[in-house]
XYZ file of C-alpha atoms in Angstrom:
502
model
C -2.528 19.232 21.732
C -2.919 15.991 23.353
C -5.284 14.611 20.833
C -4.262 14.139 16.999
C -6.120 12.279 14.617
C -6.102 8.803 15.790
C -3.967 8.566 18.703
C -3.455 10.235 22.332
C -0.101 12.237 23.351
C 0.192 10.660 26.746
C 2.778 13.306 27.989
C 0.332 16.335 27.196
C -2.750 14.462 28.427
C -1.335 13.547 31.370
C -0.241 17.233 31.856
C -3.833 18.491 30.790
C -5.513 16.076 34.061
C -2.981 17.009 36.214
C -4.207 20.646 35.508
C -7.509 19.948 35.300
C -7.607 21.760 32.076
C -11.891 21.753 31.277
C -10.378 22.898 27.564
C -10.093 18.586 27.373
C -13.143 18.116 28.858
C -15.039 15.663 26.479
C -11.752 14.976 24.287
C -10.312 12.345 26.030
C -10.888 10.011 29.492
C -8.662 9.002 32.386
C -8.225 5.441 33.304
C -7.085 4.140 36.320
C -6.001 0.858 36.654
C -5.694 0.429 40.378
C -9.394 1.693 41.096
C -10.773 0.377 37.723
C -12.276 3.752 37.379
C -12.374 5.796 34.139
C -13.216 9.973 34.778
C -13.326 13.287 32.944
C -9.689 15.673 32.842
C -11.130 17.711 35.193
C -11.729 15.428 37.789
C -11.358 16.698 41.242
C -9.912 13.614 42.507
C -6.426 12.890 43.306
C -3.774 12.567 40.251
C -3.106 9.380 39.723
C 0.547 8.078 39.299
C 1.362 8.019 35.848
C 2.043 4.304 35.912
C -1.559 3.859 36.852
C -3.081 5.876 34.006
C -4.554 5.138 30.784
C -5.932 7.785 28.098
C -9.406 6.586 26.081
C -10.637 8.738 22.535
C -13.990 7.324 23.840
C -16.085 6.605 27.225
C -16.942 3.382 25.101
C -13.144 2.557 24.636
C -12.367 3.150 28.725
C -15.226 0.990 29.225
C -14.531 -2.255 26.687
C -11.005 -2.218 28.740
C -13.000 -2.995 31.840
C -13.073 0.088 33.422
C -16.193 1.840 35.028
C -17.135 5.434 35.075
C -16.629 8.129 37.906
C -19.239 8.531 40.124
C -17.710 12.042 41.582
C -17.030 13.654 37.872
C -19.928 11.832 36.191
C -18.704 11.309 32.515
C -22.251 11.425 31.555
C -21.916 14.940 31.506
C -19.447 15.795 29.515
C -19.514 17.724 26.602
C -18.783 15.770 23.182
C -15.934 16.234 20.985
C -15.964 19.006 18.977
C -13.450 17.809 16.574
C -15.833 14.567 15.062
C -17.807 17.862 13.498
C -15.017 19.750 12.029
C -13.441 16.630 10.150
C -17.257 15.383 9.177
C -15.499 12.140 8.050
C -17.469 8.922 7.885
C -16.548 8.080 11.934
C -17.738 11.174 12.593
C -20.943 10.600 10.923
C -21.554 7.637 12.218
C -21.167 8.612 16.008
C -24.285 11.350 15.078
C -26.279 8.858 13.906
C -25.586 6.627 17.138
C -26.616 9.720 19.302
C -29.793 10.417 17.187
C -30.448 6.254 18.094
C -30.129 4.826 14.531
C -28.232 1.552 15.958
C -30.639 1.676 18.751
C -33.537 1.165 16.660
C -31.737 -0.461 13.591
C -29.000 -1.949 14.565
C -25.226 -1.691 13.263
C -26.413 -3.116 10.120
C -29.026 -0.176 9.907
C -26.055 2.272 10.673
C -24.077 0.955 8.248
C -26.747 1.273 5.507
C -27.428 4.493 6.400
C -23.637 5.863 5.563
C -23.152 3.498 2.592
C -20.713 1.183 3.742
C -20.437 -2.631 4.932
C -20.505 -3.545 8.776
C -16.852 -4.486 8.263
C -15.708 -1.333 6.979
C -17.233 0.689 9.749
C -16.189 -1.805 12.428
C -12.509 -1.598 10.831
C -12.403 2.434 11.311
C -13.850 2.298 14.485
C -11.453 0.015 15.805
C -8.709 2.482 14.135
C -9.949 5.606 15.457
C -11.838 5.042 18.905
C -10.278 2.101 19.630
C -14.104 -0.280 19.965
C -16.830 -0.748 17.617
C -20.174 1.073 16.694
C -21.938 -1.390 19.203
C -20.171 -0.926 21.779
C -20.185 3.131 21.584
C -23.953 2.605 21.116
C -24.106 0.675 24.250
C -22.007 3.171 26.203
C -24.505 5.943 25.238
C -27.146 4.274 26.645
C -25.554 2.991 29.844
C -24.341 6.695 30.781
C -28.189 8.529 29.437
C -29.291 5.537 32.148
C -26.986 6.346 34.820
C -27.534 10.130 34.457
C -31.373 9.705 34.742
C -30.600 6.924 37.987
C -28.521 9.936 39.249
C -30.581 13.298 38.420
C -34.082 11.719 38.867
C -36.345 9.304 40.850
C -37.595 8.304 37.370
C -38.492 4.468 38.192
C -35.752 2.258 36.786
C -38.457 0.623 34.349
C -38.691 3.890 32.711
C -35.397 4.520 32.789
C -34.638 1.196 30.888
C -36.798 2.162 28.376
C -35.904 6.026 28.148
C -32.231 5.122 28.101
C -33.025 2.837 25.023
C -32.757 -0.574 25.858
C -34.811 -3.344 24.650
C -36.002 -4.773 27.999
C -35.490 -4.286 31.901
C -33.572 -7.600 31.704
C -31.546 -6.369 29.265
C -30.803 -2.959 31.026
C -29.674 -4.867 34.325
C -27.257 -7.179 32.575
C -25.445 -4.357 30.662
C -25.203 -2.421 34.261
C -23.971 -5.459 36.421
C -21.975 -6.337 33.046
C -20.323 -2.930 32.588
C -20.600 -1.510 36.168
C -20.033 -4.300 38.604
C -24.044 -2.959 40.158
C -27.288 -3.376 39.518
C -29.615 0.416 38.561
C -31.269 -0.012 42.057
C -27.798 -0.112 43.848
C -26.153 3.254 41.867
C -30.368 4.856 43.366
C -29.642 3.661 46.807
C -25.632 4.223 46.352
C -26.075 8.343 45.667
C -30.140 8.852 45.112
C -31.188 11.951 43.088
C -29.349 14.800 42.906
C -31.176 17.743 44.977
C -33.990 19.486 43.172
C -35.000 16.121 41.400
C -38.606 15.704 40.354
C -40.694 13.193 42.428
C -41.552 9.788 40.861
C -43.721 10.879 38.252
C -44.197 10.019 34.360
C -42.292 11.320 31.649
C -45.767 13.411 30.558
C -45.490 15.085 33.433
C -42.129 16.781 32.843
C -38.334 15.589 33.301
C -35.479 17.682 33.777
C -31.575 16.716 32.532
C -28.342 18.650 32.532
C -26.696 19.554 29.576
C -22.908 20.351 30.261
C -21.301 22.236 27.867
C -17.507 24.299 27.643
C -17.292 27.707 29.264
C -17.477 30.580 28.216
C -21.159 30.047 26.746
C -22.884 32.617 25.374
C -26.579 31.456 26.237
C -28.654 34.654 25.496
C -27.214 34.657 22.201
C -28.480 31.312 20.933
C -31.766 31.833 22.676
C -32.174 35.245 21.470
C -31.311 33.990 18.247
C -33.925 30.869 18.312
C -36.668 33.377 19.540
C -35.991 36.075 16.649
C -36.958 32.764 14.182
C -39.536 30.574 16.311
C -42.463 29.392 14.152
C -45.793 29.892 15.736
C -47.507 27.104 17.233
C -44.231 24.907 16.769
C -42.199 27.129 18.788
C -42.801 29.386 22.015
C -40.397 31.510 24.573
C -40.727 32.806 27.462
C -38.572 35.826 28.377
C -37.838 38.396 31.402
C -37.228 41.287 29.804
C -34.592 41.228 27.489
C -33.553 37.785 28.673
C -35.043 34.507 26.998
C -35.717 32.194 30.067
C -37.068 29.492 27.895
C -37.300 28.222 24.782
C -39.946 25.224 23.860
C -40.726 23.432 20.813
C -43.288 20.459 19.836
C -41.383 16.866 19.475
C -43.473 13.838 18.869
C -45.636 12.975 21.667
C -44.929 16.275 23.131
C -42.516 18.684 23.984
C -39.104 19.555 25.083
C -37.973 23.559 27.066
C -34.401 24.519 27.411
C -33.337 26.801 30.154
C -30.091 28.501 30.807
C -28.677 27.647 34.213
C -25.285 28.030 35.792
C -22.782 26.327 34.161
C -25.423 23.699 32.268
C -28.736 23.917 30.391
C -31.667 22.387 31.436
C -33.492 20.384 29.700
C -36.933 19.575 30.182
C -38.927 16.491 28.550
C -42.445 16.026 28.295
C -43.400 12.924 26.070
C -44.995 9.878 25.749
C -42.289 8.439 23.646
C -39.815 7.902 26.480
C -37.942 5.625 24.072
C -36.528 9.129 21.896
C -35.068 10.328 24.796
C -31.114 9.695 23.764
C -32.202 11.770 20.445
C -34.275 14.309 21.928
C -30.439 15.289 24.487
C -28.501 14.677 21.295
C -30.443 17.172 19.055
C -31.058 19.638 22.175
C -27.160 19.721 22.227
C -26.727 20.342 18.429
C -29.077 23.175 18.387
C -27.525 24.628 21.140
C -24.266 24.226 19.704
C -23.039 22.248 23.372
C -19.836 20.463 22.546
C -18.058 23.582 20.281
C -14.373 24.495 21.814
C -14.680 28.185 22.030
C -10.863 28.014 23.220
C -10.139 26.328 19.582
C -12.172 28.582 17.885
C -10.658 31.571 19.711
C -6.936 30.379 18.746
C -7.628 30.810 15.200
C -9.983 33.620 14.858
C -8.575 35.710 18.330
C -5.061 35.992 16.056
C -6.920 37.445 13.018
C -8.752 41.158 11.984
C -11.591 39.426 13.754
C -9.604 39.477 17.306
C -12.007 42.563 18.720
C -15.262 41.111 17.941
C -14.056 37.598 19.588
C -12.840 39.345 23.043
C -16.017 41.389 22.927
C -17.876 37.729 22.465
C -15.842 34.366 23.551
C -18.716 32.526 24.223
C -20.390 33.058 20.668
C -22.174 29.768 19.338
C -23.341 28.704 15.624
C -27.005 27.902 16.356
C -28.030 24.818 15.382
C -31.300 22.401 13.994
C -33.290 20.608 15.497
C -34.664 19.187 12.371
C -31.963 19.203 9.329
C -35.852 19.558 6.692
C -37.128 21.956 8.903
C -33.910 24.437 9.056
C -33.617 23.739 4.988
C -37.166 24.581 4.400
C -36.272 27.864 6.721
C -33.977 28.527 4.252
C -35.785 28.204 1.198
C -38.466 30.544 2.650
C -36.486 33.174 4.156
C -35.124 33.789 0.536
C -35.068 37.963 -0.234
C -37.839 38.746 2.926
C -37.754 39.547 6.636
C -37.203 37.353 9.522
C -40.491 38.345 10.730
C -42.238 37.297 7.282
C -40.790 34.189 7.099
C -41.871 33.370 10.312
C -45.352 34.232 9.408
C -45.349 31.858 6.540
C -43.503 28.884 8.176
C -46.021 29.200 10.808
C -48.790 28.738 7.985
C -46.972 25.728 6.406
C -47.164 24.067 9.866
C -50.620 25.067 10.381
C -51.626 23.306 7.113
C -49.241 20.736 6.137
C -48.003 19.924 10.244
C -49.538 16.821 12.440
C -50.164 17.222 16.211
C -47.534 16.791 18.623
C -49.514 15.256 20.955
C -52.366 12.798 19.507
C -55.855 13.019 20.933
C -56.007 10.612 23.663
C -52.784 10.017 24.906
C -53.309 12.721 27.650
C -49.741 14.116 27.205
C -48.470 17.242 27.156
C -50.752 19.380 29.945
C -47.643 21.680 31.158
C -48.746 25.651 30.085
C -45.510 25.217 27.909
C -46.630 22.449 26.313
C -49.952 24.344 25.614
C -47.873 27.108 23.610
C -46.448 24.018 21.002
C -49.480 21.996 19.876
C -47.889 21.303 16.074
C -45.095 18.990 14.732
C -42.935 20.755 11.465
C -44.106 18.682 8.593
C -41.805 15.946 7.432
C -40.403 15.751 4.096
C -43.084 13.025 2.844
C -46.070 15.422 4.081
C -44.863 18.720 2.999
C -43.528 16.814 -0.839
C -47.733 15.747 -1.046
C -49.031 18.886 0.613
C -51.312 21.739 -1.387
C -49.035 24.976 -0.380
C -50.982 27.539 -2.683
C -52.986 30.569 -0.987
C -50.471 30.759 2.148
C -48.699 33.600 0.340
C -45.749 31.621 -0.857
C -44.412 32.595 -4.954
C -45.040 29.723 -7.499
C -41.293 28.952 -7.519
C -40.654 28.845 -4.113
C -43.374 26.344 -3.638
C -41.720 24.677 -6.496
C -38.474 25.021 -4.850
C -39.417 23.399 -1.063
C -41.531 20.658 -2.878
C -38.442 19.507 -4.965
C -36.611 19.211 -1.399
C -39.065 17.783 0.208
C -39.199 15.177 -2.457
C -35.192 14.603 -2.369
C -35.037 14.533 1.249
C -38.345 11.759 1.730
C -36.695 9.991 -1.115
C -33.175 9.874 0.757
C -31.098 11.157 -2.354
C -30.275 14.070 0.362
C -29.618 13.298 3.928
C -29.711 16.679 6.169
C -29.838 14.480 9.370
C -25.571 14.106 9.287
C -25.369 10.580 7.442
C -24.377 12.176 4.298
C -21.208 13.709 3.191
C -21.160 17.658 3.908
C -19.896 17.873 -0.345
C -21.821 15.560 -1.460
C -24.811 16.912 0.415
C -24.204 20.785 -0.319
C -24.028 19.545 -4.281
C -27.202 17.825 -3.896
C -28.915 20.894 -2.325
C -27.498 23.101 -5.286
C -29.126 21.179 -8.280
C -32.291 21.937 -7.021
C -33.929 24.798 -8.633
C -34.382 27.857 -6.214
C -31.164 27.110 -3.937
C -28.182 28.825 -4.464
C -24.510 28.733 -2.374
C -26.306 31.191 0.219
C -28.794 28.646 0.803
C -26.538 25.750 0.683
C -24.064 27.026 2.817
C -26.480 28.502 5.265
C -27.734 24.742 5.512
C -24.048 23.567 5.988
C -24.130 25.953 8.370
C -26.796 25.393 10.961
C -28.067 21.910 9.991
C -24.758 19.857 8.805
C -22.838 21.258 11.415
C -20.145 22.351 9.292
C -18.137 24.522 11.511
C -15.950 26.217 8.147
C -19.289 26.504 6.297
C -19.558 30.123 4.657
C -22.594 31.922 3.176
C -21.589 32.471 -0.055
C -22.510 36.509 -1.479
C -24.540 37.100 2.018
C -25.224 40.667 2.106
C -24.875 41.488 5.554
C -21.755 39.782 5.822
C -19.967 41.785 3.039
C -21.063 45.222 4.088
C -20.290 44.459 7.862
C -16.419 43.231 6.620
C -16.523 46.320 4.365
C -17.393 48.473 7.537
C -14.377 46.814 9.139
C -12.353 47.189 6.903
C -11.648 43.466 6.356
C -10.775 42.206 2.906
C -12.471 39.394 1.186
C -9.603 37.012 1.234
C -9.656 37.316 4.661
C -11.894 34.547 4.956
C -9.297 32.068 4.238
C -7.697 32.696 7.466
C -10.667 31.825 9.328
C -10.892 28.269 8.251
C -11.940 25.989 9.633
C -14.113 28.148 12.078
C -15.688 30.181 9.340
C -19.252 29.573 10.179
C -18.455 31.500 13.994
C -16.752 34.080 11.921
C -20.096 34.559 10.100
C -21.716 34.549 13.515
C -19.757 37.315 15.051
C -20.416 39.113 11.921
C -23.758 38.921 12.281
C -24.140 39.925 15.680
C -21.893 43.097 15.200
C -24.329 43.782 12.558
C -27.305 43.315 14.493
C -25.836 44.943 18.211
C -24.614 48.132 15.929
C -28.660 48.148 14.761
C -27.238 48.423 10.958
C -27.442 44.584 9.785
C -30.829 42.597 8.810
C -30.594 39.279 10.718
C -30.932 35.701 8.655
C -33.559 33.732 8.466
């Protein structure tokens, strides 16, 4: 491996780019100090002489050294590294939180206060681990969301400012001619929009991004998956035949449809709050499940009883959350019934507790897809002071989601990714009604834990029963034992003998 836990093998990363090996795409980035350039591993271009190279944790790292991204490998698209998720440490945390734009829109103090700690602190690991601070990674983000939408779209670059998350136009040309050497309108007139671009039109009308992600990628799967669980009037797919084509759900001010594609996903935006665009990609590529290494996950799973089921399936993904509340309250009410019936009720809880995704006026949101999604999930606060009674919900498991709701509004638990994954899953299970299955089906999906196992799951014992796998087999799974659960699960459900979760 040419990445450990804080520093950067130079030997085997200089062996992985000369290779091209996409297995590091996302894990590290090549710096080249007689172009000034920084790319991807897999670069197509020319290897450089190893005197000439320098290896970055970090696009923001590569780019406080001076050095400006590739325009031919475009590390904008890159995958993210899977690893920040499997040690869940405070770093970790904190990089979610920049993608879902908390220093954006409150700063590094904000960030900070959010995991608990003093601006020092988290300055002081991020200097130890990535090698630049919090603001600086921030800034990155934004600068390569901006150049991506310069690149892919003819978005105007007054938009673009905005959508990529900076304060001002002003702002969003110093940080380019600062960073990049150009102004936004040079990089337009430099390369224009990629082929297939939308025309100059609003963000209502509809904008389309690529989200890379590692081969092999099992896209059905996760869609098929969403689809079997989407909550009516918050949710909507589209399919030919078997195939799920797209999958939509309601964001604030509108709406968001993935589509599988060749080698990407697209994503399509349709808001009038172009400034949640960085969060909308981030949590897009968390439900998806975009930056997992199915190579790493192979390595430790591929050598154990589960070896068949991962050959059959090497491009198996833990779906994600888009919403950490929403996927907890999914939870709670898929407790003991069918996937079907807790659809049913979800889809009442939005209907009377939910807000519009699109308020009147604002004229957003005319696509037919958009159509399909009218309602927002409730939020914590709403569904902690809403009446649930008469939607066919028991007396304790109305009792159960309003004592979440409650902790989550409150912040005593954080299922967004600022909180500890222990501390969080201990929270969860001194509230009345959730048990480890719930908990760790939480970890699973909405913390991201990739080792997160649910606990006395009944399809999961009888399928490792039918297998012939013993129980302690589990500890040879770690620290991949949530896409051990997964391939469980779909056995299960492709042999037509399991019930699928909730």
């Amino acid at each position: 491996m040419c990445v450990t836990r804080r520093q950067l093998d130079f030997d085997a990363c200089y062996l992985a780019v000369s290779a091209r090996d996409s297995r590091f795409d996302g894990r590290f980035y090549t710096a080249v100090t007689t172009t000034g350039i920084y790319c991807r591993p897999i670069c197509p271009a020319r290897t450089p002489a190893r005197s000439n190279v320098r290896f970055y944790r970090h696009a923001a790292a590569a780019e406080a050294a001076g050095f400006r991204p590739c325009r031919r490998c475009r590390p904008e698209l890159s995958p993210g590294d899977p690893g920040w998720d499997v040690r869940a440490d405070l770093v970790g945390r904190a990089l979610r939180l920049i993608d879902d734009g908390v220093a954006d829109e409150s700063g590094v103090a904000g960030l900070a206060r959010r995991l608990h700690v003093t601006e020092r602190h988290l300055h002081r690991l991020f200097a130890a681990e990535l090698g630049t601070g919090p603001l600086a990674v921030a800034r990155t983000r934004r600068l390569l969301l901006a150049k991506q939408l310069l690149t892919e779209t003819t978005l105007p670059i007054t938009d673009v400012a905005f959508a990529a998350g900076f304060g001002s136009v002003r702002q969003f040309n110093a940080a380019m001619k600062e960073s990049y050497g150009f102004a936004p309108g040079e990089l337009r007139r430099a390369g224009g929009p990629v082929r297939g671009a939308h025309g100059p039109v609003a963000l209502t009308t509809g904008l389309t991004l690529r989200l890379g992600h590692r081969e092999p990628y099992d896209a059905q799967a996760v869609l098929r998956f969403l689809a079997a669980r989407a909550i009516p009037s918050v949710e909507a797919v589209c399919r030919s035949g078997p195939d799920v084509t797209a999958y939509t759900r309601a964001v604030p001010g509108g709406s968001i449809t993935l589509r599988p594609a060749a080698g990407h996903i697209r994503l399509t935006v349709r808001t009038t709050e172009t400034h949640r665009l960085s969060r909308l990609v981030a949590r897009c590529r968390r439900l998806l499940d975009l930056d997992a290494d199915p190579g790493a996950v192979r390595e430790i799973l591929g050598g154990t009883s589960l070896a068949p089921l991962v050959a059959a399936r090497p491009g198996l993904r833990v779906p994600g959350a888009y919403d950490g509340f929403e996927l907890a309250v999914r939870a709670v009410v898929g407790q003991q019934i069918s996937v079907a019936g807790a659809r049913t009720l979800l889809g009442r809880i939005a209907a009377r507790a939910g807000l519009p995704a699109v308020p009147d006026g604002t004229g957003a949101g005319h696509a037919p897809e958009a159509d399909q999604v009218p309602s927002l999930f409730p939020t914590a606060d709403r569904l902690a002071a809403a009446d649930l009674d008469g939607l066919g919900l028991t007396t304790r498991r109305v009792a159960t989601i309003r004592a979440l709701a409650e902790a989550v509004a409150s912040g005593a638990i954080d299922l967004d990714g600022a909180g500890d994954p222990a501390d969080t899953i201990a929270g969860l299970l001194e509230i009345p009604g959730i048990g480890p299955w719930t908990a760790g089906y939480i970890a699973l999906r909405a913390l991201r834990d990739p080792d997160a196992w649910p606990e006395g799951d009944l399809v999961l014992r009888k399928t490792m029963e039918r297998l012939g796998i013993a129980p302690d087999e589990t500890e040879r799974w770690r620290p991949w034992r949530a896409y051990a659960a997964l391939h469980l699960w779909s056995h299960a459900s492709d042999t037509a003998e399991g019930r699928d979760k909730s």
